[in-house]
mmCIF file with all atom_site columns, C-alpha atoms and ligand atoms in Angstrom:
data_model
loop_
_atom_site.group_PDB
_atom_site.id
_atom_site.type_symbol
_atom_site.label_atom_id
_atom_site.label_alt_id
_atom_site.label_comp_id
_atom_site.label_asym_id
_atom_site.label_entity_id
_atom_site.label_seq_id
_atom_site.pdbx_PDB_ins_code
_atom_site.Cartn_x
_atom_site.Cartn_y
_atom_site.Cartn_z
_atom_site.occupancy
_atom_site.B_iso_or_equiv
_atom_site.pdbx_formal_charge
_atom_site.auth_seq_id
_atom_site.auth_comp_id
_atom_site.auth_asym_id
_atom_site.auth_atom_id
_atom_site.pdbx_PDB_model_num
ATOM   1   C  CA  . UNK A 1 1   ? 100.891 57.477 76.993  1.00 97.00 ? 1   UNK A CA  1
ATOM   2   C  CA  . UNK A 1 2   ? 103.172 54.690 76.870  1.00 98.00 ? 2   UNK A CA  1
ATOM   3   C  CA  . UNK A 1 3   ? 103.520 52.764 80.048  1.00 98.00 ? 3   UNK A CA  1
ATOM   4   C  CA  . UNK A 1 4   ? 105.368 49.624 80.383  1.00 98.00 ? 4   UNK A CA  1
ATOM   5   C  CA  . UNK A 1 5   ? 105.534 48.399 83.778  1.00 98.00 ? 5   UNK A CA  1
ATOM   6   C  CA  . UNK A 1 6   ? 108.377 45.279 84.381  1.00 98.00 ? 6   UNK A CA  1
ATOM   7   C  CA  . UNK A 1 7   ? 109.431 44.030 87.638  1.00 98.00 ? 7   UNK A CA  1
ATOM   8   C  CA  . UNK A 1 8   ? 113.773 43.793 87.918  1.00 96.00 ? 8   UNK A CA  1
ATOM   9   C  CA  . UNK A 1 9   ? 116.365 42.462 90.781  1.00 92.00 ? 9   UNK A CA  1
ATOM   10  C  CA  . UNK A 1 10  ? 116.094 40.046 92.867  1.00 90.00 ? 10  UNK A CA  1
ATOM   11  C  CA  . UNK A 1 11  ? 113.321 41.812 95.184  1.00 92.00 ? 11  UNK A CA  1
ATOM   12  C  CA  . UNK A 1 12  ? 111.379 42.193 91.710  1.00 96.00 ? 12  UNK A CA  1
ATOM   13  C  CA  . UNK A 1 13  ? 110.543 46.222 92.271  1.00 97.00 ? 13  UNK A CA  1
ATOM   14  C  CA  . UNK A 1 14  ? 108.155 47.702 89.855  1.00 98.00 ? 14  UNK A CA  1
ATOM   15  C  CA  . UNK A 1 15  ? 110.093 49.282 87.010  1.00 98.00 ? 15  UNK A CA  1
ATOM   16  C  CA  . UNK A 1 16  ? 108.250 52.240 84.550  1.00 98.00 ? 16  UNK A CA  1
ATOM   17  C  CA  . UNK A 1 17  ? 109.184 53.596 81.426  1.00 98.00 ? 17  UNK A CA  1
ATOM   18  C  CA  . UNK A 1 18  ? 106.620 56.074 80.872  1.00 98.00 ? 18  UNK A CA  1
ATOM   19  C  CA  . UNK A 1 19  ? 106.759 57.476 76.803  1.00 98.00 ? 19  UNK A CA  1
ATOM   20  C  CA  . UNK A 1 20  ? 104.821 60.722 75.175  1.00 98.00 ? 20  UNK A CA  1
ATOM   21  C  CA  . UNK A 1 21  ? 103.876 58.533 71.984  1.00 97.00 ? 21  UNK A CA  1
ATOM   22  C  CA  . UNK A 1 22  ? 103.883 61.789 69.844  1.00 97.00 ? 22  UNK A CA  1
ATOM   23  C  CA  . UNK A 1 23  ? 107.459 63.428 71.041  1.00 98.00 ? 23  UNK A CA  1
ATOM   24  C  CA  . UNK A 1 24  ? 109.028 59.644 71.889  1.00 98.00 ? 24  UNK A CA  1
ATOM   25  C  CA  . UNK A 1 25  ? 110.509 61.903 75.284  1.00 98.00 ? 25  UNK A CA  1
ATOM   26  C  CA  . UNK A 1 26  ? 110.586 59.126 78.379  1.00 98.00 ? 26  UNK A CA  1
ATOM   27  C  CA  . UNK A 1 27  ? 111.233 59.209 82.029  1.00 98.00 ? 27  UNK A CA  1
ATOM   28  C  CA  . UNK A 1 28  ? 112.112 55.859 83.588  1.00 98.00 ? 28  UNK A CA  1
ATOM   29  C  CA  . UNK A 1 29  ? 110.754 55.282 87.347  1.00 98.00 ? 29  UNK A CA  1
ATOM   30  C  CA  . UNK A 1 30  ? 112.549 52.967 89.755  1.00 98.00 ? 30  UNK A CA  1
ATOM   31  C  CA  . UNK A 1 31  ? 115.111 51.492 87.574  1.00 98.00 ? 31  UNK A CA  1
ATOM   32  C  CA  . UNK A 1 32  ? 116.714 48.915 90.701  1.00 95.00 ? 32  UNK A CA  1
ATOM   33  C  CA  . UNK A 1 33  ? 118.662 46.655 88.349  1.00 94.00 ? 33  UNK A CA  1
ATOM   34  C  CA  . UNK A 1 34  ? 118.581 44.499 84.761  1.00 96.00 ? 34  UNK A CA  1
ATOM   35  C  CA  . UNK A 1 35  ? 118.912 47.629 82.950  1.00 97.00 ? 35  UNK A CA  1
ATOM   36  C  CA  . UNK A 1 36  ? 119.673 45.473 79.300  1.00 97.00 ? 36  UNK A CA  1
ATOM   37  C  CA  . UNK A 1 37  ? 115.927 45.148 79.800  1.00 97.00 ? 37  UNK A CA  1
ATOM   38  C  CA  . UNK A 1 38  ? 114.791 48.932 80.943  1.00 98.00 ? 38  UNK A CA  1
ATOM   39  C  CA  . UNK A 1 39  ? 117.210 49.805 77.616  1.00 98.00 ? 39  UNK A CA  1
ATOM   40  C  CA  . UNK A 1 40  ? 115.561 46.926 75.372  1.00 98.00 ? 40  UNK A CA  1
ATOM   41  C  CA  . UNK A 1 41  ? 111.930 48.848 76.398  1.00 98.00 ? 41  UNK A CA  1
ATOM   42  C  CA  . UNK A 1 42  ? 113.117 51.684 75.617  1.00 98.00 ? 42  UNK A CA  1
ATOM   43  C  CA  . UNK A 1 43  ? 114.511 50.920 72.368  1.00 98.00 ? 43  UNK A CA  1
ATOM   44  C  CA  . UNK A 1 44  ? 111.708 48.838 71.343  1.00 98.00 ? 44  UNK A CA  1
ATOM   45  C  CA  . UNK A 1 45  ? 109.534 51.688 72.031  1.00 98.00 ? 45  UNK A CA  1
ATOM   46  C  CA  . UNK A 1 46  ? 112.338 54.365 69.739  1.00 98.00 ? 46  UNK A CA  1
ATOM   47  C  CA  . UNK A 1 47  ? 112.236 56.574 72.917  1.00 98.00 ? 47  UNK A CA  1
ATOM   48  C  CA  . UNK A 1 48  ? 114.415 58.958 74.668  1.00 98.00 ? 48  UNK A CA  1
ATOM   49  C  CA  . UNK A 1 49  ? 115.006 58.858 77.945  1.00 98.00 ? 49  UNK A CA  1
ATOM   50  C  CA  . UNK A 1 50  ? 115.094 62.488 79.331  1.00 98.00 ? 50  UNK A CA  1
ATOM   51  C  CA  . UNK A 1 51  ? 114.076 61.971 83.574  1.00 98.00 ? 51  UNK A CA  1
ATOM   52  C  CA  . UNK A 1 52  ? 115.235 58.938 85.488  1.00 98.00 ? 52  UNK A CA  1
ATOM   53  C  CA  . UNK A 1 53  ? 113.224 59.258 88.501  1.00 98.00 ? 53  UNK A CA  1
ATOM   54  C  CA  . UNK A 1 54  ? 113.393 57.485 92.366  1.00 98.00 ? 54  UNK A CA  1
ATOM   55  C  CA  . UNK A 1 55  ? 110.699 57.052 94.313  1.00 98.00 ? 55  UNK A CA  1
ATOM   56  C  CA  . UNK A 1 56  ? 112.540 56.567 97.351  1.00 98.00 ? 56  UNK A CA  1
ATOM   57  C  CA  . UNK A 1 57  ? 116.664 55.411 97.749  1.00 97.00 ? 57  UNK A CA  1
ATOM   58  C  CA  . UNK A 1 58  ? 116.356 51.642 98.618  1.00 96.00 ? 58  UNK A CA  1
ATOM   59  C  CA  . UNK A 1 59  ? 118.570 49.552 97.002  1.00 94.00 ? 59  UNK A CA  1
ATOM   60  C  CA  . UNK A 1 60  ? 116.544 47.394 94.861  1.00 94.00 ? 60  UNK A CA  1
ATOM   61  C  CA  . UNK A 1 61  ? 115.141 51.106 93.704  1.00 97.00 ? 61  UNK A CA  1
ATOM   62  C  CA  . UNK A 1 62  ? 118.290 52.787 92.855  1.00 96.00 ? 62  UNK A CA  1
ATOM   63  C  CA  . UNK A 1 63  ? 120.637 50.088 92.150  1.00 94.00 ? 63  UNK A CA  1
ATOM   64  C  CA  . UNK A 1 64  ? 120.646 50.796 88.330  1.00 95.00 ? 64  UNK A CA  1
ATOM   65  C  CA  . UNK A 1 65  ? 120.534 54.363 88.211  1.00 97.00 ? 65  UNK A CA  1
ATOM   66  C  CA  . UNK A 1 66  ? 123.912 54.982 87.682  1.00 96.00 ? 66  UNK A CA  1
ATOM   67  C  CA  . UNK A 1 67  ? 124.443 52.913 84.603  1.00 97.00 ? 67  UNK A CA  1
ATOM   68  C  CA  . UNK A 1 68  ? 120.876 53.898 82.889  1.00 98.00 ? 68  UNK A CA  1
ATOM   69  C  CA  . UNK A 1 69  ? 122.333 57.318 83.613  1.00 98.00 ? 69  UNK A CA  1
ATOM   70  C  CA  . UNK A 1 70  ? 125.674 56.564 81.729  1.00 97.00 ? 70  UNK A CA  1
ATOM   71  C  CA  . UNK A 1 71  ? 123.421 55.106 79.043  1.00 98.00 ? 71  UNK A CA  1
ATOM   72  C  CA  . UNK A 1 72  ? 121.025 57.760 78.566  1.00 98.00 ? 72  UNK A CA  1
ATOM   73  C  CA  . UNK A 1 73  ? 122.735 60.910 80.053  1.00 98.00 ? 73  UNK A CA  1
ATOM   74  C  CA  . UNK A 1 74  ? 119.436 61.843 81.491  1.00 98.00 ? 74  UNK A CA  1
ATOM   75  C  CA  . UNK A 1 75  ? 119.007 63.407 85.161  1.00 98.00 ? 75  UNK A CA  1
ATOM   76  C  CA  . UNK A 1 76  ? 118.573 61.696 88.619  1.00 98.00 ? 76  UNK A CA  1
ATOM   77  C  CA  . UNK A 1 77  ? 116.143 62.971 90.396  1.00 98.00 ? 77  UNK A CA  1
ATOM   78  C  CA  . UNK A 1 78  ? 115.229 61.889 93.916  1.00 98.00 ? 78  UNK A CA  1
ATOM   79  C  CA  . UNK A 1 79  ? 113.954 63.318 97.315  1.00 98.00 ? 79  UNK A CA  1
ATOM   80  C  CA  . UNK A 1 80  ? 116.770 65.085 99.150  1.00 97.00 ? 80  UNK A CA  1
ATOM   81  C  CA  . UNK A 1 81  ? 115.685 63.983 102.576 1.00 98.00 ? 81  UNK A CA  1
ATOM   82  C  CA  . UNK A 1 82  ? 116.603 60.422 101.048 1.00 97.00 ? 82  UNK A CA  1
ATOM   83  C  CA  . UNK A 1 83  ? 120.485 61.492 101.013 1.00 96.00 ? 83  UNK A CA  1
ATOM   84  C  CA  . UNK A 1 84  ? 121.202 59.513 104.437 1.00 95.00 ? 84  UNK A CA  1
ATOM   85  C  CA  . UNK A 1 85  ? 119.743 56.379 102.511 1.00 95.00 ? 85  UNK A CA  1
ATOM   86  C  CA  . UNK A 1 86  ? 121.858 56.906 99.392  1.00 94.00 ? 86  UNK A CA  1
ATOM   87  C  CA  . UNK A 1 87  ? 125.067 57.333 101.079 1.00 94.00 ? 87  UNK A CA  1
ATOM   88  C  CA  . UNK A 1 88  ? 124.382 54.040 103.205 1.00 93.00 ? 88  UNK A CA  1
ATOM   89  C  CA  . UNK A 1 89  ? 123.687 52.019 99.721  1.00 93.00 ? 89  UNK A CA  1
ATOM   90  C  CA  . UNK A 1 90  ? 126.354 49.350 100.599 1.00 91.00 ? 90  UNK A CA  1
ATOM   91  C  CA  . UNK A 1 91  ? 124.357 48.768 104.008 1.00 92.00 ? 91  UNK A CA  1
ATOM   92  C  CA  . UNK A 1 92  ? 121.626 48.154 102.201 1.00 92.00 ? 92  UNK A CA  1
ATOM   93  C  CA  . UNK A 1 93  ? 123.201 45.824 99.648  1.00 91.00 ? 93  UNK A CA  1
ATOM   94  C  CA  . UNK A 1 94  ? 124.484 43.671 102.666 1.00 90.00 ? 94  UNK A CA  1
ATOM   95  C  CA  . UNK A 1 95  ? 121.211 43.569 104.039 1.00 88.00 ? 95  UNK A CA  1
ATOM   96  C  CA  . UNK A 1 96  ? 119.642 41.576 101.116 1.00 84.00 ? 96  UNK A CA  1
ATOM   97  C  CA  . UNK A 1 97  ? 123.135 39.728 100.124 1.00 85.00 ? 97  UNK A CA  1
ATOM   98  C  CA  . UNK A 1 98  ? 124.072 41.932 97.531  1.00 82.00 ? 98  UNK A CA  1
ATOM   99  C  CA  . UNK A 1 99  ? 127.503 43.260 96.397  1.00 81.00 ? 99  UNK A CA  1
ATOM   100 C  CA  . UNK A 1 100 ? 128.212 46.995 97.074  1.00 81.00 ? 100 UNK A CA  1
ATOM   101 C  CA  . UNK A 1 101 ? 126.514 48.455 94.152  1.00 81.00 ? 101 UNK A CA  1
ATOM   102 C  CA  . UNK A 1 102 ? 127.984 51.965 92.009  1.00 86.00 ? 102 UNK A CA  1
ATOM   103 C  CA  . UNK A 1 103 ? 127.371 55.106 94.021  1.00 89.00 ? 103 UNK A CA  1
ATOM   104 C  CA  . UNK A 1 104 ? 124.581 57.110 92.870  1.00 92.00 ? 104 UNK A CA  1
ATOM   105 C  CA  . UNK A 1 105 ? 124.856 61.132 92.628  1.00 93.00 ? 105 UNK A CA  1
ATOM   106 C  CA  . UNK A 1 106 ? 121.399 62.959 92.370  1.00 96.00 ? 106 UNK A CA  1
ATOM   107 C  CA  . UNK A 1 107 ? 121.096 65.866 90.214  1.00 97.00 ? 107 UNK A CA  1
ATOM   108 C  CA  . UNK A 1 108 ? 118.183 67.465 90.947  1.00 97.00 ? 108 UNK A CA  1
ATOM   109 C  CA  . UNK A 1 109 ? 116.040 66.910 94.489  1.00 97.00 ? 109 UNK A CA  1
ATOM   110 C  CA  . UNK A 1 110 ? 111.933 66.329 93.657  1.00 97.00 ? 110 UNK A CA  1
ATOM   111 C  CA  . UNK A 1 111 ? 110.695 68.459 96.268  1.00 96.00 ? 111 UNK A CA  1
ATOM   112 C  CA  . UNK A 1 112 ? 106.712 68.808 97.221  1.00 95.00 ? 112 UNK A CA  1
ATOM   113 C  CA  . UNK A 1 113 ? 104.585 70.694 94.459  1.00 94.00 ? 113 UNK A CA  1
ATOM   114 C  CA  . UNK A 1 114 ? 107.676 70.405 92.064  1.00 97.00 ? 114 UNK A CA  1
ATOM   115 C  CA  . UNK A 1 115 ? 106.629 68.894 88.465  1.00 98.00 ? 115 UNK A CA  1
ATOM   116 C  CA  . UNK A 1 116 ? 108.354 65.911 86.436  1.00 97.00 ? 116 UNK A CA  1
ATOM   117 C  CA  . UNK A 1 117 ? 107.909 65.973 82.557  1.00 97.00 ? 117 UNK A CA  1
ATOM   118 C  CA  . UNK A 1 118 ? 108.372 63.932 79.740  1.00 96.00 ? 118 UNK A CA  1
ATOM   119 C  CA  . UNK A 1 119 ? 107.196 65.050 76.016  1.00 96.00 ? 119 UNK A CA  1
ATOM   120 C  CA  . UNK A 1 120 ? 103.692 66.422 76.945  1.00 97.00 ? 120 UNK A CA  1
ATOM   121 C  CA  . UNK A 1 121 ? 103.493 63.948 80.097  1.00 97.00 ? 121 UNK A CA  1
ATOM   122 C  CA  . UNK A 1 122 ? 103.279 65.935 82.987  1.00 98.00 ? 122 UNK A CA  1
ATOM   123 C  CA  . UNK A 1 123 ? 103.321 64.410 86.952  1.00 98.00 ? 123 UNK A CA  1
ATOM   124 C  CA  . UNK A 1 124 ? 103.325 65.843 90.183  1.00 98.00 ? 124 UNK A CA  1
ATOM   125 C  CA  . UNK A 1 125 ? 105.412 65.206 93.095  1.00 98.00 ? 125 UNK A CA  1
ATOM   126 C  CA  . UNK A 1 126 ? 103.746 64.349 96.192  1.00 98.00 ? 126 UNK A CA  1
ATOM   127 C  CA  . UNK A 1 127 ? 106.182 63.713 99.391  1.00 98.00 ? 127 UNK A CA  1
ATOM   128 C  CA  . UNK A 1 128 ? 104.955 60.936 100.967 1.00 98.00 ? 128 UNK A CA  1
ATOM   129 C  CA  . UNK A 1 129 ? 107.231 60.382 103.974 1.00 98.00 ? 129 UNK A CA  1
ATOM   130 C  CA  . UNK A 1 130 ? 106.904 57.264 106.242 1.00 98.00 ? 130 UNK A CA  1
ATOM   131 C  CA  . UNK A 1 131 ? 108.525 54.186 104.497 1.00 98.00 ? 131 UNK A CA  1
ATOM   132 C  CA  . UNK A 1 132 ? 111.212 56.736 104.379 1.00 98.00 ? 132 UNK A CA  1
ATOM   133 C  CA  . UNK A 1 133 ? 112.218 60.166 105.343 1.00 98.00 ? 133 UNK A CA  1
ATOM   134 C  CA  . UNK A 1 134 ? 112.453 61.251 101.025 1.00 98.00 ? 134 UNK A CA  1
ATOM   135 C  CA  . UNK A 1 135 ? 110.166 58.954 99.729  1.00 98.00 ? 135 UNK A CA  1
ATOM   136 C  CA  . UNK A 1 136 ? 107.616 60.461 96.708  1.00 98.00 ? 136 UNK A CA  1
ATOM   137 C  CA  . UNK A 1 137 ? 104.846 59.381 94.301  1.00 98.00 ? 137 UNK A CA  1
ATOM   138 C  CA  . UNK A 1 138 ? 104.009 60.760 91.114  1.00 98.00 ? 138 UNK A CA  1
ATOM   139 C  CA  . UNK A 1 139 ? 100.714 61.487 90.102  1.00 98.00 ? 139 UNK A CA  1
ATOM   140 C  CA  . UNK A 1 140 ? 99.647  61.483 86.251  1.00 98.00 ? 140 UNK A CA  1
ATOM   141 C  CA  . UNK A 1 141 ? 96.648  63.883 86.971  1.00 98.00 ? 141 UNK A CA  1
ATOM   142 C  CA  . UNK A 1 142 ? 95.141  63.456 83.051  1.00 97.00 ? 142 UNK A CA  1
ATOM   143 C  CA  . UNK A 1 143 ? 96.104  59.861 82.885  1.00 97.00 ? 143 UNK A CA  1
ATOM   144 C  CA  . UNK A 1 144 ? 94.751  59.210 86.795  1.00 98.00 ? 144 UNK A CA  1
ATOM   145 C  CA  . UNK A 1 145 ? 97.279  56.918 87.571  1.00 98.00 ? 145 UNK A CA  1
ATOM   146 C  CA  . UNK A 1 146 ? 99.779  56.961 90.822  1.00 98.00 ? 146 UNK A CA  1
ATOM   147 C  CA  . UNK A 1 147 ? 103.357 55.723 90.921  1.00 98.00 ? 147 UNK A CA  1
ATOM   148 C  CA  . UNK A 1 148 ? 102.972 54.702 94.180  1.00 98.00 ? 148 UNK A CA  1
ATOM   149 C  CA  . UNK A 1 149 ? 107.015 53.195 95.121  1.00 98.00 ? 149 UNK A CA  1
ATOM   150 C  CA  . UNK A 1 150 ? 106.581 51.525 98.724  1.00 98.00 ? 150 UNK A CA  1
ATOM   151 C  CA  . UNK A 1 151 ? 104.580 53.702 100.099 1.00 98.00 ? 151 UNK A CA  1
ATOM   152 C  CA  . UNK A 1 152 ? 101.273 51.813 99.404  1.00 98.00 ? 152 UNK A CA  1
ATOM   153 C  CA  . UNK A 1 153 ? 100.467 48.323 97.821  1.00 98.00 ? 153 UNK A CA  1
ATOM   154 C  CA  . UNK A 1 154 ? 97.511  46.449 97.003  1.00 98.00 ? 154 UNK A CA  1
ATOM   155 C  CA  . UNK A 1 155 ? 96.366  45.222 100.197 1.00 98.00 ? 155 UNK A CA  1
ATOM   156 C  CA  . UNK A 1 156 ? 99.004  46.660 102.070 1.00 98.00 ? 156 UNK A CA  1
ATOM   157 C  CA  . UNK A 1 157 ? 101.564 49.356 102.393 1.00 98.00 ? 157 UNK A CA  1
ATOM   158 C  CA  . UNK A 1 158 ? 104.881 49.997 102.784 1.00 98.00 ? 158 UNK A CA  1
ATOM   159 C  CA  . UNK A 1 159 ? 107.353 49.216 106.154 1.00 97.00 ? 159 UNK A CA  1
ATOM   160 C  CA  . UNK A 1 160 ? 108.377 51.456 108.313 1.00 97.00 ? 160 UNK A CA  1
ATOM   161 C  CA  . UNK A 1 161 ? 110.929 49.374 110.461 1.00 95.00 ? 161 UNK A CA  1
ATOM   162 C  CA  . UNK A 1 162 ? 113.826 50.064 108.197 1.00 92.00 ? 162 UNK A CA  1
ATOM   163 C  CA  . UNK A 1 163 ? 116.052 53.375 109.208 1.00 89.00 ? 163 UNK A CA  1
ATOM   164 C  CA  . UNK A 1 164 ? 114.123 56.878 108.332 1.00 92.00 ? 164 UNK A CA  1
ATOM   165 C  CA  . UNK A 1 165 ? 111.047 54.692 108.406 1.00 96.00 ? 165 UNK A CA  1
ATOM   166 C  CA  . UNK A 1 166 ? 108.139 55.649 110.582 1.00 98.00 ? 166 UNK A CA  1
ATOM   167 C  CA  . UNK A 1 167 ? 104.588 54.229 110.847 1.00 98.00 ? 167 UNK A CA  1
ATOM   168 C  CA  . UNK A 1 168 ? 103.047 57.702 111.693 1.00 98.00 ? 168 UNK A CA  1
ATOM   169 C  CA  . UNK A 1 169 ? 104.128 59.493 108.975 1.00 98.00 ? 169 UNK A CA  1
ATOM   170 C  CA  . UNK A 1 170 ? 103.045 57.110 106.486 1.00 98.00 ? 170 UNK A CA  1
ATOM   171 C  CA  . UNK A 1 171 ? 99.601  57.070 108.109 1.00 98.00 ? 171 UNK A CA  1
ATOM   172 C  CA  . UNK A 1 172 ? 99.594  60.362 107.599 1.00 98.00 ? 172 UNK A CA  1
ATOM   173 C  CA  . UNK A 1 173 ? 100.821 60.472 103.864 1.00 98.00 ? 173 UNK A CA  1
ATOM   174 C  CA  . UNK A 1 174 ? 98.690  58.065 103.101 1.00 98.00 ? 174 UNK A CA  1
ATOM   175 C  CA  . UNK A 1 175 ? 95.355  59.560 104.818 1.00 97.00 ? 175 UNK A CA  1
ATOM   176 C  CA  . UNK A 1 176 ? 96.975  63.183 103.727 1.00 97.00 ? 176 UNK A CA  1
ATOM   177 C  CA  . UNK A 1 177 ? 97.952  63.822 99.402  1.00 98.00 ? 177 UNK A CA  1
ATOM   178 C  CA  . UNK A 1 178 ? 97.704  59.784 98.362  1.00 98.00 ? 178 UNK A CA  1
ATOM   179 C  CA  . UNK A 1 179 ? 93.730  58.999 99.633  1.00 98.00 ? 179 UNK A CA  1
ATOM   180 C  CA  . UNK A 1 180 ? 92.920  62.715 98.447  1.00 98.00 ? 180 UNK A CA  1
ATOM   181 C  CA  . UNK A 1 181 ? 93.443  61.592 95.158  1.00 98.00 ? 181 UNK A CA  1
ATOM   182 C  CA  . UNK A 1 182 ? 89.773  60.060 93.021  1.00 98.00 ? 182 UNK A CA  1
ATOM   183 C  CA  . UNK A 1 183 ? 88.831  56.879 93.747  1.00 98.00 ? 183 UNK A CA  1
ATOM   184 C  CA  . UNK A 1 184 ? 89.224  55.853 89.542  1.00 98.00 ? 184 UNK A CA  1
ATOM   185 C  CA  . UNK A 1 185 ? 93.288  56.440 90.066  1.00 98.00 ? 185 UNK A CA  1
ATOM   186 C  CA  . UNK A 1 186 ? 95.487  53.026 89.016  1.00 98.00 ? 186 UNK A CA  1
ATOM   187 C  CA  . UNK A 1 187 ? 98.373  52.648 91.370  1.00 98.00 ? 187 UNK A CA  1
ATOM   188 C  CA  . UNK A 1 188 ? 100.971 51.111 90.301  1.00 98.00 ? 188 UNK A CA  1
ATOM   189 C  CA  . UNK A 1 189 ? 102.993 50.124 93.242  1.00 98.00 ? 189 UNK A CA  1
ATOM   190 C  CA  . UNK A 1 190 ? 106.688 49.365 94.011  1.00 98.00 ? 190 UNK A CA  1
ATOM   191 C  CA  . UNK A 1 191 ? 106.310 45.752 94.159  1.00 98.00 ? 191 UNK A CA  1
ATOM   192 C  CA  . UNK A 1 192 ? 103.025 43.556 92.976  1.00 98.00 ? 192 UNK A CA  1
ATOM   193 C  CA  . UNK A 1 193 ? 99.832  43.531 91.211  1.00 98.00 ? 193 UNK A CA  1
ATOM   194 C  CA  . UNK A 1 194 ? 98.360  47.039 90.105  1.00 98.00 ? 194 UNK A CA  1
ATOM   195 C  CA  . UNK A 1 195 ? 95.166  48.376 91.982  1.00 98.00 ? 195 UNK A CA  1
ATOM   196 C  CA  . UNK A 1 196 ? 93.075  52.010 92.474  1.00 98.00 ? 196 UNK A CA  1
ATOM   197 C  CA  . UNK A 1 197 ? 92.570  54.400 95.095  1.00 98.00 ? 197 UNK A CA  1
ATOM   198 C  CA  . UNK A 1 198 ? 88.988  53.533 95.703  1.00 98.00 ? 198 UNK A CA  1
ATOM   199 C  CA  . UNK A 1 199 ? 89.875  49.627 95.763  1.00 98.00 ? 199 UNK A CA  1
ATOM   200 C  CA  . UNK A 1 200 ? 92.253  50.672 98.853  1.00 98.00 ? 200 UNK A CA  1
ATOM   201 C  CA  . UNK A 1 201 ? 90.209  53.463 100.309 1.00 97.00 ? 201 UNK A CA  1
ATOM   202 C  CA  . UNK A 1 202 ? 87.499  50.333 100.881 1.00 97.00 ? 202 UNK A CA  1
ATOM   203 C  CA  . UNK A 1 203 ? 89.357  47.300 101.305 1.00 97.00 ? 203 UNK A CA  1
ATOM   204 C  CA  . UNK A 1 204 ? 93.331  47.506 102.665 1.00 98.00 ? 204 UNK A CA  1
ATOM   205 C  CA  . UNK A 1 205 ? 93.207  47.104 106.230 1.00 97.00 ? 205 UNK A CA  1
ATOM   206 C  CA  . UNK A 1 206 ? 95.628  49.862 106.971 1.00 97.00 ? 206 UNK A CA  1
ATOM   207 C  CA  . UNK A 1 207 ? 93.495  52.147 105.704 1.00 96.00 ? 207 UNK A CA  1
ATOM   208 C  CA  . UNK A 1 208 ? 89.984  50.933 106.331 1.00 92.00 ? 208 UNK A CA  1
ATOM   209 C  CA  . UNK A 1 209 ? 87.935  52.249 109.845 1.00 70.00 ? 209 UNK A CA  1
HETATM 210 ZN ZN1 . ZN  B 2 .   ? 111.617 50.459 99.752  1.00 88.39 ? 301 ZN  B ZN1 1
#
């Protein structure tokens, strides 16, 4: 598996191309902005991008999915009970001091259960509600590695104050499909450091008790 993991925009969200080293297929997760560099990883890496994938529709998420879209012609595929989210996107640009970015249309919704491939890569979709209403992870079951958006960091997880947020449901996606996952599983978060299921299950204090 190829994995490069790069953090772009100003709120410096966790971008991943993810590569089958034997078919060169990608998907790209989370692609928010500076997508020169997503295409320069890509490129470096002779890959073809096939899924562009969005863990939940926050700006600093999203905000390059159109253009690696034009790019690549692959797919955007996001969690349809994000749609309120996506059609506020120039809200949420205001919010942080950003100019209105391009409108984003979704192709496909990643619903519960559904599968994401790339080459021989396969991941699952868990919905993980809370930080918002559509928001997902993917789970690499043979690799044992989480892409965990804002739904939980190391040491923390993700807020539930903005609109479609809500701490209950994120307590309960996160004690629900993300802590049933083995303790050996690398998250790789939406913003900041890397860390594992069984680092969190012992030590975040959102989680702990
Ligand atoms: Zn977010």
């Amino acid at each position: 598996m190829i994995h490069e993991i790069f953090p772009v925009g100003p709120l410096q969200c966790n971008c991943s191309v993810i590569g089958d080293e034997h078919t060169r297929e990608a998907m790209v997760i989370d692609p928010g902005d500076e997508i020169e560099d997503v295409m320069a990883v890509v490129q470096r890496h002779g890959l073809t991008v096939k899924q562009i994938v969005i863990t939940h529709a926050h700006i600093d998420h999203i905000g390059g999915a159109s253009k690696l879209k034009r790019l690549t012609g692959a797919p955007v595929l996001l969690n349809q009970n994000d749609n309120a989210l996506l059609k506020m996107l120039d809200v949420q640009a205001a919010w942080i001091g950003m100019g209105a970015p391009e409108k984003v249309a979704i192709d496909a919704s990643l619903e519960a259960g559904a599968k994401v491939c790339a080459g021989g890569l396969v991941a699952d979709v868990l919905h993980t509600p809370g930080h918002t209403e559509g928001s997902i992870c993917l789970y690499f079951a043979p690799e044992q590695k989480l892409i965990a958006g804002d739904t939980l960091f190391a040491g923390s997880i993700g807020r539930t104050d903005l609109p479609g947020g809500s701490y209950k449901k994120i307590m309960q996606s996160l004690h629900g499909p993300v802590l049933a996952l083995p303790d050996e599983t690398v998250v790789v978060p939406g913003h900041g450091p890397l860390t594992t299921i069984g680092q969190e299950r012992e030590t975040n204090p959102f989680l702990v008790g």
